[in-house]
Coordinates of C-alpha atoms and ligand atoms in Angstrom, one line a residue:
X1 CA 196.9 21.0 160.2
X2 CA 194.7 23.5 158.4
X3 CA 190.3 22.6 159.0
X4 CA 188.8 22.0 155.9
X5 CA 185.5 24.3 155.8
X6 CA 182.0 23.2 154.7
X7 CA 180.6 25.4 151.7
X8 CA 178.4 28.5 151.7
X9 CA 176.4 25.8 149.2
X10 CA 176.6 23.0 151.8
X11 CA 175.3 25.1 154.6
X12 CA 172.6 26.4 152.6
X13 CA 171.8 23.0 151.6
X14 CA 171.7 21.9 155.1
X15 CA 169.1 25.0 156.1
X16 CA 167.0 23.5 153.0
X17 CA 167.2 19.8 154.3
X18 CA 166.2 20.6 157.6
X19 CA 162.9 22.7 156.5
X20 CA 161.9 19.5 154.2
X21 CA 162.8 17.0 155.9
X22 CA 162.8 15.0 152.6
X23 CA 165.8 14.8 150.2
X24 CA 163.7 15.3 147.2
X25 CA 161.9 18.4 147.5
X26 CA 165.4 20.0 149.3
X27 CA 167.0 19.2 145.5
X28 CA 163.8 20.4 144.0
X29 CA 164.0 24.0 145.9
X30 CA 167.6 24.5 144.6
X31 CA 167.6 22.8 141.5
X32 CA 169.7 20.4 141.9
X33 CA 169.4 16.4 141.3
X34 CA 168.7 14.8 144.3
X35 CA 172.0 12.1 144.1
X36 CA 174.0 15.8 143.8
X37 CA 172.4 17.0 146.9
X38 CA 172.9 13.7 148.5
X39 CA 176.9 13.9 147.4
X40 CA 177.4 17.3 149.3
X41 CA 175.6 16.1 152.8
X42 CA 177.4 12.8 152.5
X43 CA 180.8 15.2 152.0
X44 CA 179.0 18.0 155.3
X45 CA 179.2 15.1 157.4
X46 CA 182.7 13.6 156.2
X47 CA 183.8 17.4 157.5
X48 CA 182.0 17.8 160.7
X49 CA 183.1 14.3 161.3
X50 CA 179.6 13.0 162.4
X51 CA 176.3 11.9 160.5
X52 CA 173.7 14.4 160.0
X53 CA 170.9 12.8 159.5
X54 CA 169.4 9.4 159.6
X55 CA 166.2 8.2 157.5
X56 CA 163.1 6.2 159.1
X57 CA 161.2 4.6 157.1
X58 CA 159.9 7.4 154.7
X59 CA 160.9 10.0 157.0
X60 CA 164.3 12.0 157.4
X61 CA 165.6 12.9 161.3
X62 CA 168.5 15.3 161.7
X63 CA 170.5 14.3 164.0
X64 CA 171.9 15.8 167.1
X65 CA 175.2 16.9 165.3
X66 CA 172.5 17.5 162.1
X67 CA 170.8 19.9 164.4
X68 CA 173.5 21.8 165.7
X69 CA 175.0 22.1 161.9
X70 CA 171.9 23.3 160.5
X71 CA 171.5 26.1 163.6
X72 CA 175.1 27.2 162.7
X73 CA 174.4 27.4 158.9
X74 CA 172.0 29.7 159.7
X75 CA 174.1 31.6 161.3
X76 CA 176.6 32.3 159.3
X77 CA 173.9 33.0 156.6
X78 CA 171.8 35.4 158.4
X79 CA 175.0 37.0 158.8
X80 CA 176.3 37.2 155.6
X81 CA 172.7 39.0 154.9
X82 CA 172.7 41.0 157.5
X83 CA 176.3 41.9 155.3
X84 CA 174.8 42.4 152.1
X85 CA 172.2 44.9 153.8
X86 CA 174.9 47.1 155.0
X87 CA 176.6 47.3 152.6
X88 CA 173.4 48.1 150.0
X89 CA 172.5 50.8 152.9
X90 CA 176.0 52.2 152.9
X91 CA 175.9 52.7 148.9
X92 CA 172.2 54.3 149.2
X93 CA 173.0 56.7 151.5
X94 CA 175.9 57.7 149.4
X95 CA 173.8 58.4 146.1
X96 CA 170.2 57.6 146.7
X97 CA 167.2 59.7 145.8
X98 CA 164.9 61.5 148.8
X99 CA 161.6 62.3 147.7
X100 CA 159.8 64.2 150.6
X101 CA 156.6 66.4 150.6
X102 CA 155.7 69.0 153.3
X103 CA 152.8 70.8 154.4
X104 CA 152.6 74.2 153.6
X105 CA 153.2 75.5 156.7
X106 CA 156.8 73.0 157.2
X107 CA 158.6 74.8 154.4
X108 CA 159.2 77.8 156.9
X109 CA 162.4 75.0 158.5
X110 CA 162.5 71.7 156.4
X111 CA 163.9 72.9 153.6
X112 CA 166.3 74.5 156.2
X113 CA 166.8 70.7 158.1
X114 CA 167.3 69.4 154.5
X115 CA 170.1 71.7 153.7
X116 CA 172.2 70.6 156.2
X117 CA 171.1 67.1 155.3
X118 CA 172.6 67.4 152.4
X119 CA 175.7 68.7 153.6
X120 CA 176.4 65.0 155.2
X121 CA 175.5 63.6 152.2
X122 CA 176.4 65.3 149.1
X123 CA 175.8 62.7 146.9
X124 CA 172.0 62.4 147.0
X125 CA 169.4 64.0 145.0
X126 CA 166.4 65.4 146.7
X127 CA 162.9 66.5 145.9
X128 CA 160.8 68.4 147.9
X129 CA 156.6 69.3 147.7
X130 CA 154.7 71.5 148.7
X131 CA 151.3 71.1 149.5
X132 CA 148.5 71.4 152.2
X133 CA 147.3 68.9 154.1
X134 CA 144.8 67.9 152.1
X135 CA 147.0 67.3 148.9
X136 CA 149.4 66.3 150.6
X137 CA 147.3 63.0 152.6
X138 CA 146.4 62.5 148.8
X139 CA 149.9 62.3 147.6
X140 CA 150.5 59.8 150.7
X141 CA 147.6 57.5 149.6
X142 CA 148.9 56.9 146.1
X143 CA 152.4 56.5 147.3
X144 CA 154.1 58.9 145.4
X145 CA 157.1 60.3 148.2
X146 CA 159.5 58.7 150.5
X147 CA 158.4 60.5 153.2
X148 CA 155.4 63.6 154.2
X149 CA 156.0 66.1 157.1
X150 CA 152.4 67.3 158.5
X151 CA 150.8 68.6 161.6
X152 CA 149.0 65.3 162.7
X153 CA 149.1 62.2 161.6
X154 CA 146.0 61.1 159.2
X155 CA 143.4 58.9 161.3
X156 CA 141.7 56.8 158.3
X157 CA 144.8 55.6 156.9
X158 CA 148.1 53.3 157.9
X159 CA 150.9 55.2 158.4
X160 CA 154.1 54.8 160.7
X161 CA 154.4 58.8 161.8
X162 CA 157.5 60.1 163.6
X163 CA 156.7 63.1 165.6
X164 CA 159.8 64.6 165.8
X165 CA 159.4 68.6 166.6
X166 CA 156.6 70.8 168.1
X167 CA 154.3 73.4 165.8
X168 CA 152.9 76.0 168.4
X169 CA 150.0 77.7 166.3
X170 CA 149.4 81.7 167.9
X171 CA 147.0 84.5 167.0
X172 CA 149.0 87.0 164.9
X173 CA 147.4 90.4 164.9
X174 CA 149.0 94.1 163.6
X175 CA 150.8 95.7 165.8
X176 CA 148.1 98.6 166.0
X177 CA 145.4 96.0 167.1
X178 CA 143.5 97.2 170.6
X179 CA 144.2 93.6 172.0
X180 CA 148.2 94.0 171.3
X181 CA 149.8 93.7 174.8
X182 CA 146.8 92.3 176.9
X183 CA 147.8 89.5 179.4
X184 CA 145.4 86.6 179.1
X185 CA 142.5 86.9 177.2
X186 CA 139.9 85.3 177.3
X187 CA 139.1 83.2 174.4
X188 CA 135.6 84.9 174.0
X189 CA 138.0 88.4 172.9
X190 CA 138.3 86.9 169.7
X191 CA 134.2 86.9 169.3
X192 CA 133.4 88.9 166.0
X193 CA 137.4 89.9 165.3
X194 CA 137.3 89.4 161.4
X195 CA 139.9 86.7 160.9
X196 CA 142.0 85.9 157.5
X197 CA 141.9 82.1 157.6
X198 CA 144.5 79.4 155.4
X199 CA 142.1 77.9 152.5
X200 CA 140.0 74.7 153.4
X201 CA 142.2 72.1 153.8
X202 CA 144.9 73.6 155.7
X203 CA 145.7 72.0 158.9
X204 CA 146.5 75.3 160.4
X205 CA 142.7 76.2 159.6
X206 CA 141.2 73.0 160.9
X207 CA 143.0 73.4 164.2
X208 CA 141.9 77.1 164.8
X209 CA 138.5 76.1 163.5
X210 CA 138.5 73.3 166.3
X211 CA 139.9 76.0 169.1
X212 CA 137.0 78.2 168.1
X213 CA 134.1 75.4 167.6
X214 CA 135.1 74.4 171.4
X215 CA 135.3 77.9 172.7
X216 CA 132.1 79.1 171.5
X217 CA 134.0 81.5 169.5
X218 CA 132.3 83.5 166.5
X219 CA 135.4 85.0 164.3
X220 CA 134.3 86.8 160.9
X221 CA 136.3 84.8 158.0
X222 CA 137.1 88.0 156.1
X223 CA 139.8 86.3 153.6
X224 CA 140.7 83.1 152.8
X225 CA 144.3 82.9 151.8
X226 CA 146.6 79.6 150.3
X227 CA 149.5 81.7 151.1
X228 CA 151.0 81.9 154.6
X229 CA 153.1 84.8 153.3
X230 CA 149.6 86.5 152.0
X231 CA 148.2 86.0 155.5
X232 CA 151.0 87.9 156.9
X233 CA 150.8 90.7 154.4
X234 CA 147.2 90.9 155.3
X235 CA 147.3 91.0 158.7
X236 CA 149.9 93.5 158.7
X237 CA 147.9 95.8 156.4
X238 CA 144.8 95.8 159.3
X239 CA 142.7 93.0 157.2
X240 CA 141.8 91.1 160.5
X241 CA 143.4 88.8 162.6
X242 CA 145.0 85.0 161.7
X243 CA 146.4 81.5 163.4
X244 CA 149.5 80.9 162.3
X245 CA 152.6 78.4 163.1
X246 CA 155.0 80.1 165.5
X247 CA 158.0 78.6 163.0
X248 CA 156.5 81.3 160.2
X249 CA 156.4 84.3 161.9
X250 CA 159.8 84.5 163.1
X251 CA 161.5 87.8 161.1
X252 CA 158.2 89.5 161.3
X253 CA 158.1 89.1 165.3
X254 CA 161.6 90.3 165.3
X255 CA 161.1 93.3 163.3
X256 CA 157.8 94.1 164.9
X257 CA 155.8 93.7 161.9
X258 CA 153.1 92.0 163.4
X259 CA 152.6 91.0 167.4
X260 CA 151.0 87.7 169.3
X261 CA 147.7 87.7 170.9
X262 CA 148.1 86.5 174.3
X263 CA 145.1 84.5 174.4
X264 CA 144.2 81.7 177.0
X265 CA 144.5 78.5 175.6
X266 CA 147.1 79.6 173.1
X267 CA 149.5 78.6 171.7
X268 CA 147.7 75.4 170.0
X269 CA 150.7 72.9 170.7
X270 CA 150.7 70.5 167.5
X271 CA 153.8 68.2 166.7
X272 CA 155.2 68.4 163.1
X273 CA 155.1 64.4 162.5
X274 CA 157.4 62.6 159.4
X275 CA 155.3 59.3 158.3
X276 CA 154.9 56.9 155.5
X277 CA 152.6 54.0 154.3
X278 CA 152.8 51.6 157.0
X279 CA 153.6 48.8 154.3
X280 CA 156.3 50.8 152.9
X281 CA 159.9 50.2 153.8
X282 CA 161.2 53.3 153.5
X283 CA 165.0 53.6 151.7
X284 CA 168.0 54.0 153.5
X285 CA 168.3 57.4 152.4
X286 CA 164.9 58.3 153.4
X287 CA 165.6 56.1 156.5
X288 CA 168.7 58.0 157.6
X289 CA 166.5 61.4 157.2
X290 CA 163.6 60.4 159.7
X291 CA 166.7 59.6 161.9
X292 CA 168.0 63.1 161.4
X293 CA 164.9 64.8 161.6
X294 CA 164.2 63.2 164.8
X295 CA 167.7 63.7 166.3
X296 CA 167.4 67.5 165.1
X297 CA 163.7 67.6 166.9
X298 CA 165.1 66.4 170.8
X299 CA 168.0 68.9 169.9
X300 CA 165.7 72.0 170.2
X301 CA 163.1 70.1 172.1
X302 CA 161.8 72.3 175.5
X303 CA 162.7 70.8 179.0
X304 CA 159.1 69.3 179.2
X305 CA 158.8 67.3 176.3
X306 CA 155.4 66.1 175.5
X307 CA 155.8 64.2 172.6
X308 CA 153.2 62.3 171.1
X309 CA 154.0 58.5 170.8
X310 CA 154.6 57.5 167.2
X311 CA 152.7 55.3 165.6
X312 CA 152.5 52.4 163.8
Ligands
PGA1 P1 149.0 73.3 156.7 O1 149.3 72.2 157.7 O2 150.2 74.0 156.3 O3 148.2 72.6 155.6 O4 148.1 74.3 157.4 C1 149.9 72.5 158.9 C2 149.5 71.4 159.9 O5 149.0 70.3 159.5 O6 149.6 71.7 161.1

């Protein structure tokens, strides 16, 4: 002999019932009369074979069988959600939109992380900003990205930030340069070396301008550059000295355009962090990228990892 099933509507009235404890406002919440609602419990309990709930006075008591439906209806409706979510996350990831923004410094590899992205999910469409820190912390409080790669995560406002790969920030000088080739230097070398500095703003600037504010250091600024490719350009052509991200001086290394100061207390280890708003939930796209990103970072992560906790 086949069961006969309660409804998806009868269970859902049950869940109601039992957060009201009163017939009335249970119809009220799902617009339903409250002789209609009473029809379908009477009909619950003619199924589970047992009364569900019993009325005191004013007052409505779920029984024990009651109790265990209700628990059970919320079961299978939680489930049934939890459903609908993957499915929705399954359809976003196969044409949703990605809206990220970078600090300057992060286009040197994200756009590179994003490519390959991509590849898994050909589907989406993606937009990516540039900016510095500054901008981009303004871009973050008016909500306008799914997600913001910079070098630390902002203190004054709430964000949940991922830190998912290291940013080792060196001296760069030409290749000519006296210092070239030294084994630890002191950081008091650096005193009166004219410098080319990222513009105001920059978190690559901030963090050399810490390194050399706690030192005691006295660099000459002798350019101040938006560009990280300027910088290089400069400091190959003799103009001075500059802190830059390991991740953007890669080809020049290797072609021995431009050499690393070894200087004590160098490289300034930073982590490249992915955030958003705290109150924001981010897509599944945008979701499915912090997971990537993160996966991507413990791939090339050093044997002593020293990540930052995230936050938030
Ligand atoms: P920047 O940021 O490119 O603005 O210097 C890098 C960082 O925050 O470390």
């Amino acid at each position: 002999m086949t069961r006969r099933h309660p409804t998806l509507h009868q269970l859902e009235i049950m869940t109601v019932l039992a957060r009201h404890r009163n017939m009335t406002q249970a119809a009220k919440e799902l617009h339903m009369s409250t002789a209609a609602l009473s029809v379908q419990v009477k009909q619950l309990a003619a199924i589970v074979g047992a009364p569900l709930h019993e009325q005191v006075g004013k007052q409505l008591f779920l029984t024990g069988a009651g109790r265990q439906v209700e628990l059970a209806a919320q079961d299978i409706l939680d489930r049934l959600e939890a459903l609908y979510e993957a499915l929705e996350e399954d359809r976003g990831l196969e044409r949703g939109t990605l809206k990220v923004s970078v600090v300057t410094t992060a286009k040197y590899f994200v756009p590179r992380l994003l490519g390959r992205f991509c590849k898994q999910h050909p589907g989406i469409d993606v937009s990516l900003e540039v900016d510095n820190r500054h901008g981009l912390l303004e871009r973050l409080a008016q909500n306008l990205d799914d997600l913001y790669v910079m070098g630390s995560a902002p203190e004054d406002l709430q964000v949940v930030a991922v830190p998912f790969m290291e940013n080792r920030l060196v001296v760069v000088a030409p290749v000519t340069h006296p210092l070239v080739g030294r084994a630890g230097l002191p950081p008091a070398a650096l005193n009166g070396e004219p410098f080319v500095m990222r513009e105001p703003g920059s978190g690559t600037r901030l963090a050399a301008e810490r390194f050399f504010a706690s030192h005691k250091v006295h660099v000459t600024v002798r350019m101040t550059l938006g560009s990280t490719e300027a910088i290089k350009q400069a400091v190959a052509g003799e103009l001075g000295l500059a802190v830059l991200s390991a991740h953007a001086i890669g080809p020049e290394l290797a072609c021995g355009d431009l050499a690393v100061l070894d200087v004590v207390g160098f490289p300034l280890v930073r982590w490249w962090y992915a955030l958003h708003p705290a109150g924001k939930r981010p897509s599944p796209i945008a979701r499915a990228f912090l997971a990537y990103l993160e996966a991507e970072g413990a791939a090339s992560a050093s044997p002593v990892d020293r990540r930052p906790r995230r936050t938030g």
